[in-house]
Coordinates of C-alpha atoms and ligand atoms in Angstrom, one line a residue:
M17 CA 112.8 27.6 3.8
L18 CA 110.8 27.1 0.7
S19 CA 111.0 29.6 -2.1
P20 CA 107.7 31.3 -2.9
P21 CA 107.1 29.2 -6.1
E22 CA 107.8 26.0 -4.1
R23 CA 105.4 27.2 -1.4
V24 CA 102.8 27.8 -4.0
T25 CA 103.2 24.2 -5.4
V26 CA 103.0 22.7 -1.9
L27 CA 99.9 24.7 -1.1
E28 CA 98.4 23.7 -4.4
L29 CA 99.2 20.1 -3.6
L30 CA 97.7 20.4 -0.2
A31 CA 94.6 22.1 -1.5
S32 CA 94.0 19.3 -4.1
Q33 CA 94.7 16.7 -1.4
A34 CA 92.1 18.4 0.8
A35 CA 89.6 18.6 -2.1
I36 CA 90.1 14.9 -2.8
S37 CA 89.6 13.8 0.7
L38 CA 86.6 16.1 1.0
E39 CA 85.1 14.5 -2.1
N40 CA 85.9 11.1 -0.7
A41 CA 84.3 11.9 2.5
L42 CA 81.2 13.1 0.7
L43 CA 81.1 10.0 -1.5
Y44 CA 81.5 7.8 1.5
A45 CA 78.6 9.5 3.2
D46 CA 76.5 9.1 0.1
L47 CA 77.4 5.5 -0.1
Q48 CA 76.6 5.0 3.5
R49 CA 73.2 6.7 3.1
E50 CA 72.4 4.7 0.0
N51 CA 73.4 1.6 1.9
S52 CA 71.2 2.3 4.9
E53 CA 68.3 3.2 2.5
R54 CA 68.7 0.0 0.6
K55 CA 68.9 -1.9 3.9
L56 CA 65.7 -0.2 5.1
A57 CA 63.9 -1.0 1.8
E58 CA 65.2 -4.6 2.0
E59 CA 64.0 -4.8 5.6
E60 CA 60.6 -3.5 4.7
L61 CA 60.3 -5.9 1.8
R62 CA 61.3 -8.7 4.1
L63 CA 58.8 -7.7 6.6
R64 CA 56.1 -7.4 4.0
E65 CA 57.0 -10.8 2.6
A66 CA 56.9 -12.3 6.1
R67 CA 53.5 -10.7 6.8
I68 CA 52.1 -12.1 3.5
R69 CA 53.7 -15.5 4.1
R70 CA 52.1 -15.5 7.6
L71 CA 48.7 -14.6 6.1
V72 CA 49.0 -17.3 3.4
E73 CA 50.2 -19.9 5.8
S74 CA 47.8 -19.1 8.6
N75 CA 45.1 -20.3 6.3
I76 CA 42.6 -17.9 7.8
I77 CA 41.7 -16.8 4.3
G78 CA 42.1 -18.5 1.0
V79 CA 45.0 -17.3 -1.1
F80 CA 45.8 -18.4 -4.6
F81 CA 48.3 -17.3 -7.2
W82 CA 47.2 -17.0 -10.8
N83 CA 48.4 -16.1 -14.2
V84 CA 46.6 -14.3 -17.0
A85 CA 46.0 -17.5 -18.7
G86 CA 43.4 -18.1 -16.0
I87 CA 45.3 -20.8 -14.3
A88 CA 45.8 -21.0 -10.5
T89 CA 49.5 -21.7 -10.1
D90 CA 49.5 -22.2 -6.4
A91 CA 47.2 -21.8 -3.5
N92 CA 47.2 -22.2 0.3
D93 CA 45.2 -25.0 2.2
A94 CA 42.4 -22.6 3.0
F95 CA 41.7 -22.0 -0.6
L96 CA 41.9 -25.7 -1.4
R97 CA 39.4 -26.4 1.4
I98 CA 37.0 -23.7 0.1
V99 CA 37.0 -25.1 -3.5
G100 CA 37.4 -28.8 -2.5
Y101 CA 40.3 -29.4 -5.0
S102 CA 43.7 -30.9 -4.1
R103 CA 47.0 -29.1 -4.7
Q104 CA 47.7 -31.7 -7.5
D105 CA 44.4 -30.9 -9.2
L106 CA 45.5 -27.3 -9.2
L107 CA 49.0 -27.7 -10.3
S108 CA 48.0 -30.0 -13.1
G109 CA 46.7 -26.8 -14.8
H110 CA 43.3 -28.4 -15.5
V111 CA 41.5 -26.3 -13.0
Q112 CA 41.0 -22.9 -14.3
W113 CA 39.4 -20.3 -12.1
A114 CA 37.1 -19.4 -15.0
T115 CA 35.6 -22.9 -15.0
M116 CA 35.1 -22.7 -11.2
T117 CA 32.9 -19.7 -11.8
P118 CA 29.2 -20.0 -12.4
P119 CA 28.1 -18.2 -15.6
E120 CA 26.2 -15.5 -13.8
Y121 CA 29.5 -14.3 -12.2
R122 CA 31.6 -14.2 -15.3
A123 CA 30.7 -10.5 -15.9
A124 CA 31.9 -9.6 -12.4
D125 CA 35.1 -11.5 -13.0
A126 CA 35.7 -9.7 -16.3
R127 CA 35.2 -6.3 -14.5
A128 CA 37.7 -7.4 -11.9
I129 CA 40.3 -8.3 -14.6
D130 CA 39.8 -4.9 -16.2
D131 CA 40.4 -3.3 -12.8
L132 CA 43.6 -5.4 -12.4
R133 CA 44.9 -4.3 -15.8
Q134 CA 44.1 -0.6 -15.2
R135 CA 44.9 -0.2 -11.5
G136 CA 46.9 -3.3 -10.6
S137 CA 44.3 -4.4 -8.1
S138 CA 40.6 -5.1 -8.0
P139 CA 38.3 -4.2 -5.1
P140 CA 36.7 -7.2 -3.3
Y141 CA 33.4 -8.5 -4.7
E142 CA 31.0 -11.3 -3.8
K143 CA 30.7 -14.3 -6.1
E144 CA 30.3 -18.1 -5.9
Y145 CA 32.7 -20.8 -6.8
I146 CA 31.7 -24.2 -8.1
R147 CA 33.5 -26.7 -5.9
K148 CA 35.0 -29.9 -7.1
D149 CA 31.9 -31.9 -6.0
G150 CA 29.7 -29.5 -8.0
S151 CA 28.2 -27.7 -5.0
R152 CA 28.4 -23.9 -4.9
I153 CA 30.1 -21.8 -2.2
P154 CA 29.6 -18.1 -1.7
V155 CA 32.9 -16.1 -1.4
L156 CA 34.4 -12.7 -1.3
V157 CA 37.3 -12.2 -3.7
G158 CA 39.8 -9.5 -4.2
G159 CA 43.0 -9.6 -6.3
A160 CA 46.2 -7.8 -7.2
L161 CA 48.9 -8.1 -9.8
I162 CA 52.3 -9.1 -8.3
E163 CA 54.6 -6.1 -8.3
G164 CA 56.5 -5.7 -11.5
S165 CA 54.5 -8.3 -13.3
E166 CA 51.6 -8.0 -15.8
E167 CA 51.2 -11.8 -16.0
N168 CA 50.9 -13.0 -12.5
G169 CA 48.8 -12.0 -9.6
V170 CA 47.5 -13.0 -6.2
A171 CA 44.0 -13.2 -5.0
F172 CA 42.4 -13.7 -1.6
V173 CA 39.2 -15.6 -1.0
L174 CA 37.0 -15.4 2.0
D175 CA 34.4 -18.1 2.7
L176 CA 31.0 -16.4 3.2
T177 CA 29.0 -19.5 3.9
E178 CA 28.4 -18.8 7.5
Q179 CA 27.6 -15.1 6.8
K180 CA 25.2 -16.1 4.1
E181 CA 23.5 -18.6 6.3
A182 CA 23.2 -16.0 9.1
E183 CA 21.8 -13.6 6.6
A184 CA 19.3 -16.2 5.4
E185 CA 18.3 -17.0 8.9
L186 CA 17.9 -13.3 9.7
A187 CA 15.7 -12.9 6.6
A188 CA 13.7 -15.9 7.6
R189 CA 13.2 -14.6 11.1
R190 CA 12.2 -11.2 9.7
T191 CA 9.6 -12.8 7.5
A192 CA 8.3 -14.8 10.4
A193 CA 8.2 -11.7 12.6
K194 CA 6.4 -9.8 9.8
Q195 CA 3.9 -12.6 9.4
A196 CA 3.3 -12.7 13.2
E197 CA 2.9 -9.0 13.2
E198 CA 0.4 -9.2 10.4
Q199 CA -1.5 -11.9 12.2
L200 CA -1.5 -9.8 15.3
Q201 CA -2.7 -6.8 13.4
A202 CA -5.5 -8.9 11.9
L203 CA -6.4 -10.2 15.4
Q204 CA -6.4 -6.6 16.8
V205 CA -8.8 -5.5 14.0
E206 CA -11.1 -8.5 14.9
L207 CA -10.9 -7.7 18.5
A208 CA -11.4 -4.0 18.1
H209 CA -14.4 -4.8 15.9
A210 CA -15.8 -7.2 18.4
T211 CA -15.6 -4.7 21.2
R212 CA -17.1 -2.0 19.1
V213 CA -20.0 -4.2 18.3
T214 CA -20.3 -5.1 22.0
T215 CA -20.3 -1.5 23.0
L216 CA -22.8 -0.7 20.3
G217 CA -24.9 -3.6 21.7
E218 CA -24.7 -1.9 25.1
L219 CA -25.8 1.3 23.5
S220 CA -28.5 -0.3 21.4
A221 CA -31.4 1.1 23.6
S222 CA -30.0 4.6 23.2
I223 CA -29.3 4.1 19.5
A224 CA -32.8 2.8 18.9
H225 CA -34.2 5.8 20.6
E226 CA -31.8 8.1 18.7
V227 CA -33.1 6.7 15.4
G228 CA -36.7 6.3 16.6
Q229 CA -37.0 9.9 17.5
P230 CA -36.6 11.4 14.0
L231 CA -38.7 8.6 12.6
G232 CA -41.5 9.5 15.0
A233 CA -41.1 13.2 14.1
I234 CA -41.3 12.3 10.3
V235 CA -44.6 10.4 10.9
T236 CA -46.0 13.2 12.9
S237 CA -45.0 15.7 10.2
G238 CA -46.4 13.5 7.5
E239 CA -49.7 13.3 9.3
A240 CA -49.7 17.1 9.7
C241 CA -49.0 17.4 6.0
L242 CA -52.0 15.2 5.2
R243 CA -54.2 17.4 7.4
W244 CA -53.0 20.6 5.7
L245 CA -53.7 19.0 2.3
G246 CA -57.1 17.8 3.3
R247 CA -58.4 21.2 4.2
G248 CA -60.6 22.9 1.6
E249 CA -58.2 25.8 1.2
P250 CA -54.7 24.5 0.2
Q251 CA -51.9 25.9 2.5
P252 CA -48.7 25.4 0.5
E253 CA -46.5 27.2 3.0
E254 CA -47.6 25.0 5.9
V255 CA -47.1 21.9 3.7
R256 CA -43.7 23.1 2.6
A257 CA -42.7 23.6 6.3
C258 CA -43.8 20.1 7.2
V259 CA -42.0 18.5 4.3
Q260 CA -38.8 20.4 5.2
H261 CA -39.1 19.2 8.7
M262 CA -39.5 15.7 7.5
I263 CA -36.4 16.0 5.3
G264 CA -34.4 17.4 8.2
E265 CA -35.5 14.6 10.5
G266 CA -34.8 12.0 7.8
R267 CA -31.3 13.3 7.4
R268 CA -30.8 13.1 11.1
A269 CA -31.8 9.5 11.2
S270 CA -29.7 8.5 8.2
E271 CA -26.7 10.3 9.7
I272 CA -27.0 8.2 12.9
V273 CA -27.4 5.1 10.8
R274 CA -24.2 6.1 8.8
R275 CA -22.3 6.6 12.0
I276 CA -23.3 3.2 13.3
R277 CA -22.6 1.6 10.0
T278 CA -19.0 3.0 10.1
L279 CA -18.5 1.7 13.6
T280 CA -19.7 -1.8 12.7
R281 CA -17.5 -2.0 9.6
K282 CA -14.7 -4.5 10.0
A283 CA -12.1 -2.8 7.9
A284 CA -8.3 -2.7 8.1
P285 CA -7.2 0.6 9.7
R286 CA -7.0 3.4 7.1
K287 CA -5.5 6.7 8.0
T288 CA -6.8 9.9 6.5
Q289 CA -6.5 13.6 7.3
L290 CA -9.1 14.5 10.0
E291 CA -10.1 17.1 12.5
L292 CA -10.2 15.6 16.0
N293 CA -13.1 17.9 17.0
D294 CA -15.2 16.3 14.2
V295 CA -14.5 12.9 15.7
I296 CA -15.5 14.1 19.1
N297 CA -18.8 15.6 17.7
D298 CA -19.6 12.3 15.9
V299 CA -19.1 10.4 19.2
V300 CA -21.1 12.9 21.2
A301 CA -24.0 12.4 18.7
L302 CA -23.9 8.7 19.2
V303 CA -23.8 8.7 23.0
Q304 CA -26.2 11.6 23.5
R305 CA -29.1 9.5 24.6
E306 CA -26.9 7.4 26.9
V307 CA -25.7 10.7 28.5
L308 CA -29.3 11.8 28.9
N309 CA -30.5 8.4 30.2
H310 CA -27.9 8.5 32.9
R311 CA -28.7 12.1 33.8
V312 CA -25.1 13.1 33.0
S313 CA -24.4 16.7 32.1
L314 CA -22.0 16.7 29.2
R315 CA -19.8 19.7 28.7
L316 CA -17.7 20.2 25.5
E317 CA -14.7 22.5 25.5
L318 CA -13.2 22.2 22.1
D319 CA -10.4 24.3 20.9
S320 CA -11.4 25.5 17.4
G321 CA -7.8 26.1 16.3
L322 CA -6.6 22.5 16.4
P323 CA -4.3 21.4 13.6
P324 CA -5.5 18.4 11.5
L325 CA -4.0 15.0 12.1
L326 CA -3.6 11.7 10.3
G327 CA -5.7 9.0 11.7
D328 CA -8.3 6.3 11.4
R329 CA -11.6 7.9 12.1
V330 CA -13.4 4.7 13.2
Q331 CA -10.6 3.7 15.6
L332 CA -10.4 7.2 17.1
Q333 CA -14.2 7.2 17.5
Q334 CA -13.8 3.9 19.3
V335 CA -11.3 5.3 21.7
L336 CA -13.5 8.2 22.6
I337 CA -16.6 6.0 22.9
N338 CA -14.7 3.8 25.4
L339 CA -13.5 6.7 27.5
V340 CA -17.0 8.4 27.5
I341 CA -18.9 5.2 28.3
N342 CA -16.3 4.4 31.1
G343 CA -16.8 7.9 32.5
I344 CA -20.6 7.5 32.4
Q345 CA -20.4 4.1 34.0
A346 CA -18.0 5.4 36.7
M347 CA -20.6 7.9 37.8
A348 CA -23.5 5.4 38.0
D349 CA -23.4 5.3 41.8
I350 CA -23.1 8.9 42.6
G351 CA -25.9 11.5 43.1
G352 CA -27.8 12.4 39.9
D353 CA -27.1 16.2 40.2
S354 CA -23.3 15.9 40.3
R355 CA -22.7 13.6 37.3
E356 CA -20.5 15.7 35.1
L357 CA -18.6 14.7 32.0
R358 CA -16.3 17.1 30.4
V359 CA -14.7 16.5 27.0
E360 CA -12.0 18.9 26.2
S361 CA -9.5 19.3 23.3
H362 CA -6.5 21.5 23.2
R363 CA -3.0 21.8 21.7
D364 CA -0.1 21.2 24.1
S365 CA 3.2 23.0 24.3
D366 CA 4.8 20.4 21.9
G367 CA 2.1 21.0 19.3
H368 CA 0.3 17.7 19.9
V369 CA -3.4 17.5 19.9
V370 CA -4.7 16.5 23.3
V371 CA -8.2 15.2 24.3
A372 CA -9.2 14.9 27.9
V373 CA -12.3 13.1 29.2
Q374 CA -13.0 14.0 32.7
D375 CA -15.7 12.6 35.0
S376 CA -16.9 13.3 38.5
G377 CA -17.0 9.7 39.6
P378 CA -15.0 8.1 42.5
G379 CA -11.7 8.4 40.6
I380 CA -9.1 5.7 40.0
D381 CA -8.4 3.3 42.7
P382 CA -4.6 3.7 43.4
E383 CA -4.3 -0.1 43.7
S384 CA -5.4 -0.6 40.1
A385 CA -3.8 2.6 38.6
N386 CA -1.0 0.8 36.9
R387 CA -3.2 -2.1 35.5
L388 CA -6.0 0.0 34.0
F389 CA -4.6 -0.4 30.5
D390 CA -3.8 -4.1 30.8
A391 CA -5.9 -6.5 28.7
F392 CA -8.7 -8.2 30.7
F393 CA -8.3 -5.9 33.7
T394 CA -11.7 -5.0 34.9
T395 CA -13.3 -4.1 38.2
K396 CA -16.8 -4.4 36.8
A397 CA -19.1 -7.4 37.2
E398 CA -19.9 -7.5 33.5
G399 CA -16.7 -5.9 32.3
M400 CA -14.4 -7.4 29.6
G401 CA -11.4 -5.3 30.6
M402 CA -10.5 -4.8 26.9
G403 CA -11.7 -1.2 26.4
L404 CA -8.6 0.7 27.7
S405 CA -6.1 -1.8 26.4
I406 CA -7.6 -1.3 22.9
C407 CA -7.6 2.4 23.4
R408 CA -3.9 2.2 24.2
S409 CA -3.0 0.1 21.2
I410 CA -5.0 2.4 18.9
I411 CA -3.4 5.6 20.2
E412 CA 0.1 4.1 20.1
A413 CA -0.4 2.9 16.5
H414 CA -1.1 6.6 15.8
G415 CA 2.2 7.6 17.4
G416 CA 0.5 9.0 20.5
Q417 CA 0.1 8.4 24.2
V418 CA -2.8 7.7 26.6
W419 CA -2.8 8.2 30.3
A420 CA -5.1 8.4 33.3
S421 CA -5.0 10.4 36.5
N422 CA -7.3 11.7 39.2
N423 CA -8.7 15.2 39.3
A424 CA -7.7 17.5 42.1
G425 CA -11.3 17.5 43.3
H426 CA -12.9 14.2 42.4
G427 CA -13.3 11.9 39.5
A428 CA -10.9 10.6 36.9
I429 CA -9.4 12.2 33.9
F430 CA -8.3 10.1 30.9
Q431 CA -6.3 11.9 28.3
F432 CA -4.6 11.1 25.0
S433 CA -2.3 13.0 22.8
L434 CA -1.7 12.6 19.1
P435 CA 0.9 14.1 16.8
S436 CA -0.5 16.7 14.4
I437 CA -0.2 16.0 10.6
S438 CA 2.8 18.2 10.3
E439 CA 4.7 16.2 12.9
A440 CA 3.6 12.9 11.6
S441 CA 4.8 13.5 8.1
Ligands
ADP507 P1 -14.1 -2.5 31.3 O1 -14.8 -1.3 31.1 O2 -14.7 -3.7 30.6 O3 -13.8 -2.9 32.8 P2 -11.7 -1.1 30.5 O4 -10.5 -1.6 30.0 O5 -12.5 -0.1 29.7 O6 -12.6 -2.4 30.7 O7 -11.5 -0.5 32.0 C1 -10.7 -1.2 32.9 C2 -10.9 -0.7 34.3 O8 -10.4 0.6 34.4 C3 -12.4 -0.6 34.7 O9 -12.9 -1.9 35.1 C4 -12.3 0.4 35.9 O10 -11.8 -0.3 37.1 C5 -11.2 1.3 35.5 N1 -11.7 2.5 34.9 C6 -11.9 2.8 33.6 N2 -12.4 4.1 33.4 C7 -12.6 4.6 34.7 C8 -13.0 5.8 35.2 N3 -13.5 6.8 34.4 N4 -13.0 6.0 36.5 C9 -12.5 5.1 37.3 N5 -12.1 3.9 36.9 C10 -12.1 3.6 35.6

């Protein structure tokens, strides 16, 4: 049996033993954790090194090691292939990367070095190297300082030759496509002009009549004027009325001449803000006589609240002339009393401006329905088959659509829709 003081000593001893072994256990655990952490870090480093080595050795991209003196200290085969130097050339220290750089890229290099100093790496940038044979090669370069060093770094280099060639080819193709498009546009202008002139030729009898009428009226009024002046008693009011009539008729004639002149102009398309109803009225004035000669009754139903649109006035006039003349021609073989042409404008639910030209002819033959707008498609003995194809290219160049259908009753209806100015801008 231990005496109480002895018991205390033993307990103290046991307690200190326990404390020591506890401490040891904790220390051991710490050590183990440190060990495994170090192992993990080492493993990660090893993996990273292996990955980098694989990247360097795979020679997919050029890699070179450099020092701040501007000397490439080592490089992989891919880099040597890019710049055309041998490893000996490089290791001799004579080849400095600055000397491989054309003067215009020195500033970009200096910026990259600044980035390296400040952030330890530089974002990739495009430059060129001067190869050993003096030729140039486009590359993408990025670099980083080696960890823990301010003197040494690594850089990767990607050969951009193929990419640049592809870019150059693409640019050349784009230029060629643009030139072809310009040529096509010029041809379309020529063609549109030629067909306009042809149509006007067809209309020449009507136009001559249209201009002839006011001229005849001017002559008649002039003669009346002379008669009034020749009377003993001057009649200034009568003379004034005659002269005013002459001025009015003169204006009418010159207006017709102006319209014809615009149509015969061969100008590149020019879009301005315009009201489609004005274009319709212009065309109606030009074809008025044609309509009368063919005993067609023309009905206009124009929506006065149409929004303005952006378009080429002459081209849109041409579209309307084609549609109206086609309508008149389609009704040539039907009875005189039932030749009706209706030109209508309205705004559709999408806010587009729509024009419809409706006739009471035989309608569209279902067999030719899907070829109407093809170039050179015609069912007329003297037809060119260009009218509707030109209409379509003009309307599409204005961002619109043109289509044809048959009326529920009889005849055909040709319609086109165009975006209003607020949609186009
Ligand atoms: P063209 O008038 O020289 O024949 P278009 O391209 O203007 O050339 O018209 C092509 C064809 O479309 C016409 O030949 C005709 O068969 C048909 N067509 C055009 N407008 C109408 C219409 N209003 N009614 C019936 N068919 C039409």
